[in-house]
Coordinates of C-alpha atoms in Angstrom, one line a residue:
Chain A
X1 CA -126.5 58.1 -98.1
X2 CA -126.9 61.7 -99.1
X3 CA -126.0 64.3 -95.9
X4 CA -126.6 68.2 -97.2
X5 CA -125.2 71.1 -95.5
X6 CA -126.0 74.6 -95.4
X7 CA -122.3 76.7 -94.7
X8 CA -122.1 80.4 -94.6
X9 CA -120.3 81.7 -97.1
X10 CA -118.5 85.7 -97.0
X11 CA -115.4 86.8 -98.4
X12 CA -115.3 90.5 -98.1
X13 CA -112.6 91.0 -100.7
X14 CA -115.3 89.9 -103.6
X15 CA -118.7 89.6 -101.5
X16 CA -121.2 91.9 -100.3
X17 CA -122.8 90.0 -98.1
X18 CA -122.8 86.4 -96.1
X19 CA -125.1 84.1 -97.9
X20 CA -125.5 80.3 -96.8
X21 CA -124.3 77.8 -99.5
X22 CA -125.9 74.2 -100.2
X23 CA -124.2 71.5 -100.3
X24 CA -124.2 67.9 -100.3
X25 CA -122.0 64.7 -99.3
X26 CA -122.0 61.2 -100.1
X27 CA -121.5 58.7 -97.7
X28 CA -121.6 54.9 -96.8
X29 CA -125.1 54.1 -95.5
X30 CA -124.4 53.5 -91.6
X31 CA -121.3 55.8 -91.4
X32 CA -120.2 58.6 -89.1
X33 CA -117.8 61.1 -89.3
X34 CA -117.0 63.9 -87.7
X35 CA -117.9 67.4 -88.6
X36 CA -114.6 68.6 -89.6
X37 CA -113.6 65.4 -91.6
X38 CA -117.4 66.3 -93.7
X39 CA -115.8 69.9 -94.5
X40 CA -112.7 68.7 -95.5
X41 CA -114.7 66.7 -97.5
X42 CA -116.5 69.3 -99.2
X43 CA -113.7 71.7 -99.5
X44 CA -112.3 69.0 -101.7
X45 CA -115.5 69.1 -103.4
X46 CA -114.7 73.5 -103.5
X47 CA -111.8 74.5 -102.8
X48 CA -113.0 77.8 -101.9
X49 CA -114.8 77.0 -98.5
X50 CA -112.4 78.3 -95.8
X51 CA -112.2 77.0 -92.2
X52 CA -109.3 76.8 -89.5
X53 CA -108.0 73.5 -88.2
X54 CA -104.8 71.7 -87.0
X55 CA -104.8 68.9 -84.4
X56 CA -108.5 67.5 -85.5
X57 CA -108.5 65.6 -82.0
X58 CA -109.7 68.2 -80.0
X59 CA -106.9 69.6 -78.0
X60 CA -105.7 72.8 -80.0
X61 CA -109.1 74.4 -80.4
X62 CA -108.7 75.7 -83.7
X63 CA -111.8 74.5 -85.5
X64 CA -114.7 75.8 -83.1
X65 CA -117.6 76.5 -85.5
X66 CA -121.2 77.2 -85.0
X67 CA -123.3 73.5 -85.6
X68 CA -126.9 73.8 -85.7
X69 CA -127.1 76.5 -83.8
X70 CA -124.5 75.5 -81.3
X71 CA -121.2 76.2 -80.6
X72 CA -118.7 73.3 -80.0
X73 CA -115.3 71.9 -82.0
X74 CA -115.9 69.7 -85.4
X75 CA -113.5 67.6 -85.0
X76 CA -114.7 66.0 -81.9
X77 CA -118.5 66.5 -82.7
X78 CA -119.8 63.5 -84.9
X79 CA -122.6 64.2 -87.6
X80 CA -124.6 61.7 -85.8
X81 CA -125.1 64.3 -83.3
X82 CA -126.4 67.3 -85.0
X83 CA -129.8 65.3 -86.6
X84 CA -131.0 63.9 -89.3
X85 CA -131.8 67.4 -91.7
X86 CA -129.8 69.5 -92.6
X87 CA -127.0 70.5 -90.9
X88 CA -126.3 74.1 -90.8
X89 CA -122.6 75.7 -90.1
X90 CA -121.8 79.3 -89.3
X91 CA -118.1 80.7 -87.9
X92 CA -118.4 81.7 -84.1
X93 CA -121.1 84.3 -83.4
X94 CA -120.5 87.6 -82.4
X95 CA -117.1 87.9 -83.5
X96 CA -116.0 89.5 -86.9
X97 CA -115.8 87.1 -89.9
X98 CA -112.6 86.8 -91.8
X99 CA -113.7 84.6 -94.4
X100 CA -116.4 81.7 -94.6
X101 CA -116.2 79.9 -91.0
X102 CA -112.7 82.2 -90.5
X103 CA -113.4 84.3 -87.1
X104 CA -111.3 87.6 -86.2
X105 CA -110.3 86.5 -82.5
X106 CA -108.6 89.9 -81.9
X107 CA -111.0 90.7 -79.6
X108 CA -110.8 87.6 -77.9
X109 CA -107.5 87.3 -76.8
X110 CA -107.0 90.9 -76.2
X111 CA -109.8 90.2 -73.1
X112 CA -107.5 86.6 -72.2
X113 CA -104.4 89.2 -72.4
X114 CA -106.4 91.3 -69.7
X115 CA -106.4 88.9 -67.4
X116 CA -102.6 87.9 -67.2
X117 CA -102.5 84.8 -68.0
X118 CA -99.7 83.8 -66.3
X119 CA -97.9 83.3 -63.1
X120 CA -97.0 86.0 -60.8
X121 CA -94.7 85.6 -57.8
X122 CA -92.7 88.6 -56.3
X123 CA -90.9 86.4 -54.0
X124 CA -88.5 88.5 -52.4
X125 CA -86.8 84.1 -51.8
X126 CA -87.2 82.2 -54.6
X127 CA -87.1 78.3 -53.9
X128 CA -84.0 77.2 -55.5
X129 CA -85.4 74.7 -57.7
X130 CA -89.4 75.4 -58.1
X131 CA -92.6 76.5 -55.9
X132 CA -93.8 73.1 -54.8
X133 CA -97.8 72.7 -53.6
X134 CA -99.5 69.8 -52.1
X135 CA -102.0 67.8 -53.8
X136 CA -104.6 69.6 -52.4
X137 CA -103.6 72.8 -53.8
X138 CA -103.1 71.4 -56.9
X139 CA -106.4 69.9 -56.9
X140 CA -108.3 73.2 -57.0
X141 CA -106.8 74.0 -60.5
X142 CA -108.6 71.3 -61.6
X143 CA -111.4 71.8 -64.3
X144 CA -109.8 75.4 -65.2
X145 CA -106.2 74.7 -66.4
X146 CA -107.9 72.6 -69.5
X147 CA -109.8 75.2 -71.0
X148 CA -107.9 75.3 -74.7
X149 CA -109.2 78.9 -75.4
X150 CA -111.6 77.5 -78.5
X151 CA -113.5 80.6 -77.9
X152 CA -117.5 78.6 -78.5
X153 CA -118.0 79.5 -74.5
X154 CA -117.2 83.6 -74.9
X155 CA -119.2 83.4 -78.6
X156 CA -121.8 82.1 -77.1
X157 CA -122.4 84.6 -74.7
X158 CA -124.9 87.2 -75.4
X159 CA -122.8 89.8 -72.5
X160 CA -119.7 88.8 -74.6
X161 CA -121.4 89.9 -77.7
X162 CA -122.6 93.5 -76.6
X163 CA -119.8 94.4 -74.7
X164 CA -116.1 92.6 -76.1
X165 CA -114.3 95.3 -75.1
X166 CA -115.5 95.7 -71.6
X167 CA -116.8 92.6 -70.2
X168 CA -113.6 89.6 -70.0
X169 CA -115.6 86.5 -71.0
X170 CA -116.1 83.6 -69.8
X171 CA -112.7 81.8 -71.3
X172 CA -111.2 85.3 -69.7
X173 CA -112.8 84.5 -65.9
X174 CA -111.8 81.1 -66.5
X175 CA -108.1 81.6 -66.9
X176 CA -108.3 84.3 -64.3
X177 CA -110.1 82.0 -61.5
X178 CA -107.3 79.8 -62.4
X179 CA -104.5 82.5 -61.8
X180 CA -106.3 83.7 -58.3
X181 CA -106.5 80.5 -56.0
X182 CA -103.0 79.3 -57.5
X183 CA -101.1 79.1 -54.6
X184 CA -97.9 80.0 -56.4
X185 CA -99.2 83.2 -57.6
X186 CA -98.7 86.2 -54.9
X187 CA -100.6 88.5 -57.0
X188 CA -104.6 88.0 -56.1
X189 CA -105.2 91.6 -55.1
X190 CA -103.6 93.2 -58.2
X191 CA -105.8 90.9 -60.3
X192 CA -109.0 91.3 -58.0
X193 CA -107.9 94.9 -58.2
X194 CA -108.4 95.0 -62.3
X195 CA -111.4 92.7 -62.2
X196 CA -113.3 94.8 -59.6
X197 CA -115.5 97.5 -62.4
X198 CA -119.0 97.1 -63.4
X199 CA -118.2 95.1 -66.4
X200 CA -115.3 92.9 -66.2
X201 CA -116.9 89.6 -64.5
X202 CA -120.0 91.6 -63.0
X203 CA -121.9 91.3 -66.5
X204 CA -122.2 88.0 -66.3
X205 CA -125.7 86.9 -65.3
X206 CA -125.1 83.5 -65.0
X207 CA -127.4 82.0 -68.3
X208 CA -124.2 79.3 -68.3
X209 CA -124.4 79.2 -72.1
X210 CA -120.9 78.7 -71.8
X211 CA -121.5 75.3 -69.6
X212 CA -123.9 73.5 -72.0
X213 CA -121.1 74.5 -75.3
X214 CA -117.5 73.7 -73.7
X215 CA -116.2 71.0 -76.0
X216 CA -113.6 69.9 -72.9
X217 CA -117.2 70.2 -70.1
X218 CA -115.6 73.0 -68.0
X219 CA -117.5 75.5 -65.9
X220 CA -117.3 78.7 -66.6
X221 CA -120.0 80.2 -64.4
X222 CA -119.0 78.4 -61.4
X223 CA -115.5 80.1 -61.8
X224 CA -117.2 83.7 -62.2
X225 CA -119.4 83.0 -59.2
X226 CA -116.0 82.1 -57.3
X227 CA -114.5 85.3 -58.7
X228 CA -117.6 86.9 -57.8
X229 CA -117.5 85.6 -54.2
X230 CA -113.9 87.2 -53.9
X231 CA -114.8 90.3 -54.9
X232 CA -117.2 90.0 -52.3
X233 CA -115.7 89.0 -49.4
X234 CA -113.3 91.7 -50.3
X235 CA -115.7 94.6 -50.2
X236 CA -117.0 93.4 -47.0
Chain B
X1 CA -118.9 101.2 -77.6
X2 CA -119.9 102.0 -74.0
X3 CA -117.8 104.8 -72.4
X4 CA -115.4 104.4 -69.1
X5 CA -117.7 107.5 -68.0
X6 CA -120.6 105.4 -68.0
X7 CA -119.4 102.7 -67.2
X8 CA -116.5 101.5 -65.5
X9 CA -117.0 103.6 -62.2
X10 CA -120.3 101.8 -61.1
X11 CA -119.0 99.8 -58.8
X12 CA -120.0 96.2 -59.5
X13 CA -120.1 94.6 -56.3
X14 CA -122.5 97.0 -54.7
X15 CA -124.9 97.2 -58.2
X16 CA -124.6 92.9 -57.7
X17 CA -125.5 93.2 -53.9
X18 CA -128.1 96.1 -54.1
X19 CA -129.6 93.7 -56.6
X20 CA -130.1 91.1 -54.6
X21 CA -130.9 92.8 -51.3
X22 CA -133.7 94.3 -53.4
X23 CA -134.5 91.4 -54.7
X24 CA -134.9 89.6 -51.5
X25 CA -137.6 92.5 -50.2
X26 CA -139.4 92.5 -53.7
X27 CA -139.8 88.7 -53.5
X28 CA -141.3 88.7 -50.0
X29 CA -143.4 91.1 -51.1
X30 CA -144.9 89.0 -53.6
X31 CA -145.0 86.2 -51.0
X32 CA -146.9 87.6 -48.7
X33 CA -149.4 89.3 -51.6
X34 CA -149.6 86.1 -53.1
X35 CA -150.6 84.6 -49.3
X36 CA -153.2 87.2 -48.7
X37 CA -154.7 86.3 -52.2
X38 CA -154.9 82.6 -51.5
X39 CA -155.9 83.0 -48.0
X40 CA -158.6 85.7 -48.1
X41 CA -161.5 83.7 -49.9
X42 CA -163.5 86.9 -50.5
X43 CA -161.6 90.4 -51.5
X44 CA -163.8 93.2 -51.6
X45 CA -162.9 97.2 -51.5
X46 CA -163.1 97.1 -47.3
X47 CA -160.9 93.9 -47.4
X48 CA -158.4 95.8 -49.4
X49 CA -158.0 99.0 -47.6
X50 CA -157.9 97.6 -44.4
X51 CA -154.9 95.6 -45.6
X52 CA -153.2 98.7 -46.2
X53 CA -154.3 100.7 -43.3
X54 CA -152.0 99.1 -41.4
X55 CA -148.6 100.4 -40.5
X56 CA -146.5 97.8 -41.0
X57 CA -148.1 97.5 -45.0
X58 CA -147.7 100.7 -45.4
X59 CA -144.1 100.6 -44.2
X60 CA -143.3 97.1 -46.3
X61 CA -145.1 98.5 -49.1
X62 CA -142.8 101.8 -49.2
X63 CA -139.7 99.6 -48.6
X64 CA -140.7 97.2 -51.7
X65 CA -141.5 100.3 -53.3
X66 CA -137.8 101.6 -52.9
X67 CA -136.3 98.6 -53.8
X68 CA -137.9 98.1 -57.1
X69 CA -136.6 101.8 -58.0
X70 CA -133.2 100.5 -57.2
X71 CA -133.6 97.4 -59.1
X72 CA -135.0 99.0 -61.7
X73 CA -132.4 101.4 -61.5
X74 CA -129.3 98.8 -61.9
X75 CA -130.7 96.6 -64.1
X76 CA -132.0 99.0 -66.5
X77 CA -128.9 100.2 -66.8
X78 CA -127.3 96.3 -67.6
X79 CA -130.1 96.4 -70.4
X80 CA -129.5 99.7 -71.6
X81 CA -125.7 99.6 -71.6
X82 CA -126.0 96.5 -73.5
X83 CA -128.0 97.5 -76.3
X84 CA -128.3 101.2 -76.4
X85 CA -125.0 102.0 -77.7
X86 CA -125.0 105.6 -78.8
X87 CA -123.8 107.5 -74.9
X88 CA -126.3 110.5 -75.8
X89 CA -129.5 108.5 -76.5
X90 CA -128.6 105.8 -73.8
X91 CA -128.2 108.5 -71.5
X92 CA -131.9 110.2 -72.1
X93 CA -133.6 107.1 -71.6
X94 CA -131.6 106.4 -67.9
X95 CA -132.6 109.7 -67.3
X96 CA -136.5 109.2 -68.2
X97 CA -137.2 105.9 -66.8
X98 CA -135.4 106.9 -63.4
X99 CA -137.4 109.8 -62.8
X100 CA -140.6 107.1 -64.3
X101 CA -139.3 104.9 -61.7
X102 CA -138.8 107.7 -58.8
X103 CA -142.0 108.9 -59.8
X104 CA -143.8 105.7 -58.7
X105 CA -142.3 105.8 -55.5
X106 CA -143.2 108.9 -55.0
X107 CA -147.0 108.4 -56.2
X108 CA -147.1 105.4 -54.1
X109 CA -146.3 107.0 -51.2
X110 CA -149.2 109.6 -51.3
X111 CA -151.5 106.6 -52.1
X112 CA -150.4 104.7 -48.9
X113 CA -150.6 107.6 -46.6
X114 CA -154.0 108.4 -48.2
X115 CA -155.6 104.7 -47.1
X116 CA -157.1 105.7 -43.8

């Protein structure tokens, strides 16, 4: 069984200008793979064709690609998925191209460094040994403290695109949702404080693109409506 | 890249609230037009100026009137800021379709108080 690929291609030290690159693969009639085992596949086939990976289970988030128009992680999406045609790959939207399926993720992480992504207690006592919760406070951390920063839910959203440096993203708002109803963090005002603009988590309008592309099936938007709600209450 | 200027001193939670508060007003609005509309099986020009000789049309009309300057206000802005990125040009057409949009208010006043 013949599967062909279309793969954008760019490397701006020789190219000047993307173009999308046929390919094809040969495999067992009946068999499935997984997207990122077909492009290690064909980069055996070309060396040239560039992508990031590492764990290929899902977990580190390195290989988050665009897949028929969709964002999502290829090692844990099987080609079975994407269709019978063609399948067509292209790096993350929206953020600048390195080489071939390579994304610049500067932009990216400099909105997850934003939201200080980790744990803030001023304390004045410090428990001797660590700051215990009960289950129910550990509870609510669930469905945030999994997001592996992959990136396919802030590339896929079109307020992410226009405004990277302004509005935090929904990866961003995840992580900072996580960080506000912690109950070991002491620092909710500061953080509501630096959230509270026009831009920061207001720009989000709620299309949940990020819902229907996180590869782990977090919410995003229902943390940003909770962020939202704080905000809120706050002003009130 | 949008300026701090322009930007970052809106203050987000009363652009997200004035939203919806207008929202709310602009949606009964269409409720009850949409009522009338349904309910009245024939609409002539007496049928329609007596639905706005009233007081409290005129008064709800005005109000909706309002609110879809503000909401057009705010969320022209959210368009604009996201894909007129040059502060200059961005800036001239805030400027042109606010006064558009105060001009409707403004136009629609006169034509309210003018129903007798």
């Amino acid at each position: 069984m013949k599967l062909n690929f279309s793969i954008y291609r760019y490397n701006p030290d020789v190219d000047n200008a993307p173009r999308m690159q046929d390919y094809a693969l040969e495999v067992e009639e009946g068999q499935d793979m997984m997207v990122l085992d077909a492009l290690i596949a064909l980069k055996e086939q070309d060396p040239t064709l560039s992508f990031r990976r590492s764990c290929r289970e899902g977990v580190c988030g390195s290989d988050g690609v665009n897949m028929n128009g969709k964002n999502g992680l290829a090692c844990i999406t099987p080609l079975s998925a994407l269709g019978k045609g063609k399948i067509v790959v292209r790096p993350l939207p929206g953020l600048p191209v390195v080489r071939d399926l390579v994304v610049d993720m500067s932009q990216f992480y400099t909105q997850y460094e934003k939201i200080k992504p980790f744990l803030i207690n001023d304390d004045k006592h410090p428990p001797a040994r660590e700051h215990l919760q009960s289950p129910e406070e550990r509870a609510k951390l669930d469905g945030l403290y999994e997001c592996i920063l992959c990136a396919c839910c802030s590339t896929s959203c079109p307020s992410f695109w226009w405004n990277p440096d302004k509005f935090v993203g929904p990866a961003g708002l995840l992580h900072a949702y996580r960080f506000l109803i912690d109950s070991r963090d002491t620092a909710t005002d500061a953080r509501l404080n630096d959230l509270d603009d026009a831009f920061s988590v207001f720009r989000c309008h709620g299309i949940m693109n990020c819902v229907s592309v996180c590869p782990k099936g977090l919410n995003p938007t229902k943390a940003i409506g909770q962020i939202k709600s704080m905000l809120l209450q706050r002003a009130v | 890249m949008v300026t701090e200027q322009a930007s970052l001193k809106r203050n987000g939670v009363q652009d997200f609230v004035t939203l919806r508060a207008t929202a709310l007003i602009i949606t009964l609005f269409s409720f009850y037009m949409a009522y009338f509309f349904i309910a009245t099986p024939v609409i002539t020009y007496d049928v329609w100026v007596s639905l706005f000789s009233g007081i409290f049309m005129k008064v709800f009309t005005f109000i909706t009137l309002v609110a879809i300057m503000y909401h057009v206000k705010i969320g022209l802005w959210q368009v604009l800021t996201d894909y007129v990125k040059a502060p200059g040009l961005r800036a001239t057409i805030q400027y042109v379709l606010n006064i558009i949009a105060f001009v409707y208010v403004v136009v629609g006043l006169f034509v309210l108080w003018g129903v007798k």
